[in-house]
Tab-separated table of C-alpha atoms in Angstrom:
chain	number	residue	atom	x	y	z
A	1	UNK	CA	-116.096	4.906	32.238
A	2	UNK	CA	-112.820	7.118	32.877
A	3	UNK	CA	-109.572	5.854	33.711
A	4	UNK	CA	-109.057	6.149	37.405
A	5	UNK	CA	-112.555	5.455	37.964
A	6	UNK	CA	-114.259	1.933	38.428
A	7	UNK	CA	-117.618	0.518	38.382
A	8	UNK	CA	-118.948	0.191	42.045
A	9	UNK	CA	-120.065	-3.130	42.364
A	10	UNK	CA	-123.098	-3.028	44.082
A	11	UNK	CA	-124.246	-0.502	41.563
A	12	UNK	CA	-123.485	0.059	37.977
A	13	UNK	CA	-124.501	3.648	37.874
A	14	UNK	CA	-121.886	4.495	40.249
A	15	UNK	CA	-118.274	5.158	40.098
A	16	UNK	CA	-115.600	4.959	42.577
A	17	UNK	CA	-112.407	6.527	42.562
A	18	UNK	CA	-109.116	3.671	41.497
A	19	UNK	CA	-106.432	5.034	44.028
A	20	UNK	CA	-104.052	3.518	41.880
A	21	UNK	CA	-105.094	5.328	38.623
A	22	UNK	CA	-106.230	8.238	40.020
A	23	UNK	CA	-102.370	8.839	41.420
A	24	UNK	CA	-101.418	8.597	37.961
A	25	UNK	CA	-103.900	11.361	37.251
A	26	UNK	CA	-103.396	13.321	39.678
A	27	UNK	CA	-99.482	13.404	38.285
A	28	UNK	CA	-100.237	14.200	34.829
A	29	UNK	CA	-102.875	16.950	36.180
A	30	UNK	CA	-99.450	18.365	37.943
A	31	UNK	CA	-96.809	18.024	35.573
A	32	UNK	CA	-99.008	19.852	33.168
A	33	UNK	CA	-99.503	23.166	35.485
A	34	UNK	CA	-95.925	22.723	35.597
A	35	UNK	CA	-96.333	23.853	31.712
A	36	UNK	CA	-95.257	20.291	30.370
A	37	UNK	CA	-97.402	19.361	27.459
A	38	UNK	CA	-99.200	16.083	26.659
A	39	UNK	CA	-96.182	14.657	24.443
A	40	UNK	CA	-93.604	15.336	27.144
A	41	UNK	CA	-95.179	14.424	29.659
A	42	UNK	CA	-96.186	11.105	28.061
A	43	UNK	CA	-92.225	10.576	27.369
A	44	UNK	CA	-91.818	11.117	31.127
A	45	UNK	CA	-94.395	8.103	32.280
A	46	UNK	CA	-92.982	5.549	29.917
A	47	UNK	CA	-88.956	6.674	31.360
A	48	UNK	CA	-91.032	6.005	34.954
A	49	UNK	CA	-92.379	2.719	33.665
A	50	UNK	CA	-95.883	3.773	34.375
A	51	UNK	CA	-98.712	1.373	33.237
A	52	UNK	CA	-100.432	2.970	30.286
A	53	UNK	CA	-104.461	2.977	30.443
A	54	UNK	CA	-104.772	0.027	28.302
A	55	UNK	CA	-102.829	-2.607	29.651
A	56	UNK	CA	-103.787	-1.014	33.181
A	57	UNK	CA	-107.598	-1.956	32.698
A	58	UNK	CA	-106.299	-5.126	30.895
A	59	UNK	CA	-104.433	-6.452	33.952
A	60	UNK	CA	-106.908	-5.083	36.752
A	61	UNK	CA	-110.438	-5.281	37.232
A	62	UNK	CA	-111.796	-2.080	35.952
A	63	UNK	CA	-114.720	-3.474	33.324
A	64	UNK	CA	-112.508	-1.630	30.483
A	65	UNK	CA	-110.608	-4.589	29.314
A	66	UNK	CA	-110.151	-4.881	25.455
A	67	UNK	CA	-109.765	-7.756	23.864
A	68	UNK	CA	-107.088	-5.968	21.258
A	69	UNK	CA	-104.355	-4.668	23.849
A	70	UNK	CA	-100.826	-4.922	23.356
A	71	UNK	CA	-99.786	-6.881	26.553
A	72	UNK	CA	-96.178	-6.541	25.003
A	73	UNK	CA	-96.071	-2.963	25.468
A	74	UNK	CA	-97.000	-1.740	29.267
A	75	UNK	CA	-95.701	1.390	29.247
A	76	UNK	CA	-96.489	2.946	25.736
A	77	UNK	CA	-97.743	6.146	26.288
A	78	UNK	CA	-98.803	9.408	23.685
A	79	UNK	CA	-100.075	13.246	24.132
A	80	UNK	CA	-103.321	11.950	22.756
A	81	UNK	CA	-104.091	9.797	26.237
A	82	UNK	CA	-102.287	12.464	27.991
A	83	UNK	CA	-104.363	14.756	26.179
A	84	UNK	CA	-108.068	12.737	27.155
A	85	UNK	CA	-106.976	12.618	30.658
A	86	UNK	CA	-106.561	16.054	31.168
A	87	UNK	CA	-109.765	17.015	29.865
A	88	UNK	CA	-112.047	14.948	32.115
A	89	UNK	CA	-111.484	13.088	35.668
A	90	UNK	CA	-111.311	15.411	38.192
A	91	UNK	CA	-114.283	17.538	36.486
A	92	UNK	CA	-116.502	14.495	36.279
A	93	UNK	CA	-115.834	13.207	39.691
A	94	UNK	CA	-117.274	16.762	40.989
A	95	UNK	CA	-119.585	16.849	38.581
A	96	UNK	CA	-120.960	13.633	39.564
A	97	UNK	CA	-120.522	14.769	43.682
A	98	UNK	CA	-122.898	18.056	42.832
A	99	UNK	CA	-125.778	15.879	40.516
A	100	UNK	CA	-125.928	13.339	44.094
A	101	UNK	CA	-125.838	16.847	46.016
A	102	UNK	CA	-129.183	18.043	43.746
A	103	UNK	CA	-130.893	14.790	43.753
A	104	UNK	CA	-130.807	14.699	47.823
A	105	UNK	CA	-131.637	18.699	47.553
A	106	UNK	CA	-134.663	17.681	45.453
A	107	UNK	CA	-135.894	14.935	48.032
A	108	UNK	CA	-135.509	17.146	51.086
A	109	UNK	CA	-137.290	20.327	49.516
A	110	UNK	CA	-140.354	17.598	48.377
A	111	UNK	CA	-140.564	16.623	52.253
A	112	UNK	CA	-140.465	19.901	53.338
A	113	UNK	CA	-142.765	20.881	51.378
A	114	UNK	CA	-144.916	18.248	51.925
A	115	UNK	CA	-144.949	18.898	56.010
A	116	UNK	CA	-145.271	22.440	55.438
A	117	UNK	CA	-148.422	21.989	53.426
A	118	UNK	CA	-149.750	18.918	55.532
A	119	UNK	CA	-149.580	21.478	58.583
A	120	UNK	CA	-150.934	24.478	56.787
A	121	UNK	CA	-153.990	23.006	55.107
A	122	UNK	CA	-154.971	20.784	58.365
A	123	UNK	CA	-157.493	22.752	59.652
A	124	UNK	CA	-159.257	23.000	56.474
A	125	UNK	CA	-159.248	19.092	56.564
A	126	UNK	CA	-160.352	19.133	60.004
A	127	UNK	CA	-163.320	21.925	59.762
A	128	UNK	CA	-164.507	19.159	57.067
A	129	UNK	CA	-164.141	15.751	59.242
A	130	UNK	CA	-166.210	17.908	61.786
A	131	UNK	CA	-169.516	18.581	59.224
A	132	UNK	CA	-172.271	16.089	59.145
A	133	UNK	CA	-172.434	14.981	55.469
A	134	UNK	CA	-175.015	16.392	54.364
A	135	UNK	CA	-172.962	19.678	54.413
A	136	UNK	CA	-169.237	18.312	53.384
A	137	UNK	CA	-170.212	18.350	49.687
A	138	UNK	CA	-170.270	21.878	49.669
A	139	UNK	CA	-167.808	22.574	51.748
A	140	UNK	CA	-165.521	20.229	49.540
A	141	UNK	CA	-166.488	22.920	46.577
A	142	UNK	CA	-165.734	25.823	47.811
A	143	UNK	CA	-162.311	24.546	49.805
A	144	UNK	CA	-161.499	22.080	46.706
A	145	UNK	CA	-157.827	23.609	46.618
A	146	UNK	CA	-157.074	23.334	49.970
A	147	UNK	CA	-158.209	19.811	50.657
A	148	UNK	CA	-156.683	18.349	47.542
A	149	UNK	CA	-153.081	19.960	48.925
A	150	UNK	CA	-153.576	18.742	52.126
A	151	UNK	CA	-154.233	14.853	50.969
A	152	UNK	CA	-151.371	14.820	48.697
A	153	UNK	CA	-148.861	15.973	51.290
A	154	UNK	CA	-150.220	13.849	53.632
A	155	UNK	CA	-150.320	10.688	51.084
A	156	UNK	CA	-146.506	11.481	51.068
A	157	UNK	CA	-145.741	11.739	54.451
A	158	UNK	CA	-147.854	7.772	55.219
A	159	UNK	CA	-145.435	6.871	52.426
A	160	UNK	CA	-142.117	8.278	53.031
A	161	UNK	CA	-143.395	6.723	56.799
A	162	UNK	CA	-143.968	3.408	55.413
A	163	UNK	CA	-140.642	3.007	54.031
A	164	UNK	CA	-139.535	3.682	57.761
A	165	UNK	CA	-138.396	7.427	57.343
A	166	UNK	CA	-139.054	9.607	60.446
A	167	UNK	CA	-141.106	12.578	59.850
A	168	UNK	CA	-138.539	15.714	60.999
A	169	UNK	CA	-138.697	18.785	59.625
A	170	UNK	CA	-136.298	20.537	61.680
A	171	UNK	CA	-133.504	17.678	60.967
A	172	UNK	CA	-134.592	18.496	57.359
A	173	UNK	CA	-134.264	21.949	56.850
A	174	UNK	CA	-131.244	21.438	58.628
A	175	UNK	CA	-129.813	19.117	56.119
A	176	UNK	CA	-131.051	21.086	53.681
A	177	UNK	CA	-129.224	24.010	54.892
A	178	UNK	CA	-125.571	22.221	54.958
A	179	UNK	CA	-126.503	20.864	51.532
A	180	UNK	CA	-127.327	24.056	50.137
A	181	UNK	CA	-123.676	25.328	51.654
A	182	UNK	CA	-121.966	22.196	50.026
A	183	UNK	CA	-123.744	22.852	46.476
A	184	UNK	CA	-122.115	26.585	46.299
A	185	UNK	CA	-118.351	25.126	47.311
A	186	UNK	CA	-119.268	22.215	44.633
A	187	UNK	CA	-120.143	24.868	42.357
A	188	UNK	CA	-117.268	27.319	42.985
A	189	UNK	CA	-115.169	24.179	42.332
A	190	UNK	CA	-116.481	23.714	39.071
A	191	UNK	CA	-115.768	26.830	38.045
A	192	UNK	CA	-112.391	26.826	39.233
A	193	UNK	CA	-111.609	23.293	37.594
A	194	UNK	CA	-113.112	24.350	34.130
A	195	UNK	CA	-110.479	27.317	34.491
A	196	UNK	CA	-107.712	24.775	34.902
A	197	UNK	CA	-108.628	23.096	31.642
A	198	UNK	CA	-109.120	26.289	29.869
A	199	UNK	CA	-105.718	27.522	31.353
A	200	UNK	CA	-104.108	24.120	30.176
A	201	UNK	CA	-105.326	23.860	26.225
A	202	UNK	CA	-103.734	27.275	26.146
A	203	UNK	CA	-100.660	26.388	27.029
A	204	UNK	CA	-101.196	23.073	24.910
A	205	UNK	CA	-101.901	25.132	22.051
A	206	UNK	CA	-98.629	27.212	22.470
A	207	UNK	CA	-96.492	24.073	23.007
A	208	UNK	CA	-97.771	22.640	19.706
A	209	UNK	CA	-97.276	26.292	18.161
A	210	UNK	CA	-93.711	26.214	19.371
A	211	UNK	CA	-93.225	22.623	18.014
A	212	UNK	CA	-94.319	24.059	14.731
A	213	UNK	CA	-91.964	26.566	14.592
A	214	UNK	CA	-89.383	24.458	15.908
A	215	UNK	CA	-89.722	21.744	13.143
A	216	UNK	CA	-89.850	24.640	10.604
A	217	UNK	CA	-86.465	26.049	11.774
A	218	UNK	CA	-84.789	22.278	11.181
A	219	UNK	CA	-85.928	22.440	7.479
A	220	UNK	CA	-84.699	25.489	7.143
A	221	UNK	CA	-81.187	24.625	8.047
């Protein structure tokens, strides 16, 4: 669990976005590309009197409570949480929104596929139902392939039926085509927010650098 996430109720597996935690996010996200680094920043949310991610989860109901947080001390921040939450939320959230993307892609190319094969392999089915039986046997032999396609995709159709789906394969490969078109802009989002956090340890790096020398300087002196 991340902080400015929660557990949906109604299932564990999911997460749903904490409005009030992701704000706080979405502030450090932007007071970092405006090139302050994790300690700074952290100085800047305890002068705001922001609720630190401890005694946040502590005090709402997030299902990260610990039983060891300092209730006296709200607002203690450090670059090391700053640090964490710069690295993840915003990257798992799409991350998460693409895997529910491929797992509905996955269903809808299985139906499709299913229909397709259903309709391409019926008359091969029906040339069969049509022999007497003393002729199917061999038919079955020598169109094995075809009739073994045909009652698995139509197996999955009665089923996907039973469990009250309509059978449409027009509404489906038109799904599939918006999904497809959503899974590239997931995807190009990704990319984009992996930059981000590859653009911000580099500037984390050369804030620490600078610290370095900074400290250095004072001995000197």
């Amino acid at each position: 669990m991340r902080y400015g996430y929660r557990k949906d109720p109604a299932d564990k597996n999911h997460w749903l976005v904490d409005d009030e935690a992701a704000a706080v996010v979405r502030r450090i996200y932007q007071l970092a590309i405006d090139c302050h680094g994790p300690y700074e920043i952290a100085r800047i949310l305890e002068a705001d009197k922001v609720e630190c991610p401890a005694y946040y989860n502590a005090t709402h109901n997030t299902c990260m409570k610990r039983s060891n947080t300092d209730m006296s001390k709200p607002y203690t921040w450090n670059g090391v949480m700053v640090s964490n939450i710069l690295k993840r939320p915003e990257y798992y959230s799409l991350r998460s929104k693409r895997k529910e993307t491929h797992d509905l892609t996955v269903e809808l190319n299985a139906r499709i596929d299913a229909y397709e094969k259903w309709k391409k392999y019926r008359k091969h089915y029906q040339a069969w139902e049509k022999l007497p039986e003393a002729k199917r046997t061999a038919f079955e032999r020598s169109h094995e392939y075809e009739l073994r396609q045909y009652r698995q995709a139509a197996a999955a159709l009665r089923r996907w039926q039973a469990d009250g789906e309509k059978i449409d394969h027009k509404g489906w490969k038109a799904a599939l085509d918006y999904l497809n078109k959503e899974q590239f802009m997931l995807d190009y989002q990704l990319q984009e927010m992996k930059e981000k956090v590859r653009r911000m340890e580099i500037v984390k790096r050369e804030l620490i650098q600078e610290n370095k020398r900074t400290r250095s300087d004072r001995y000197v002196r």
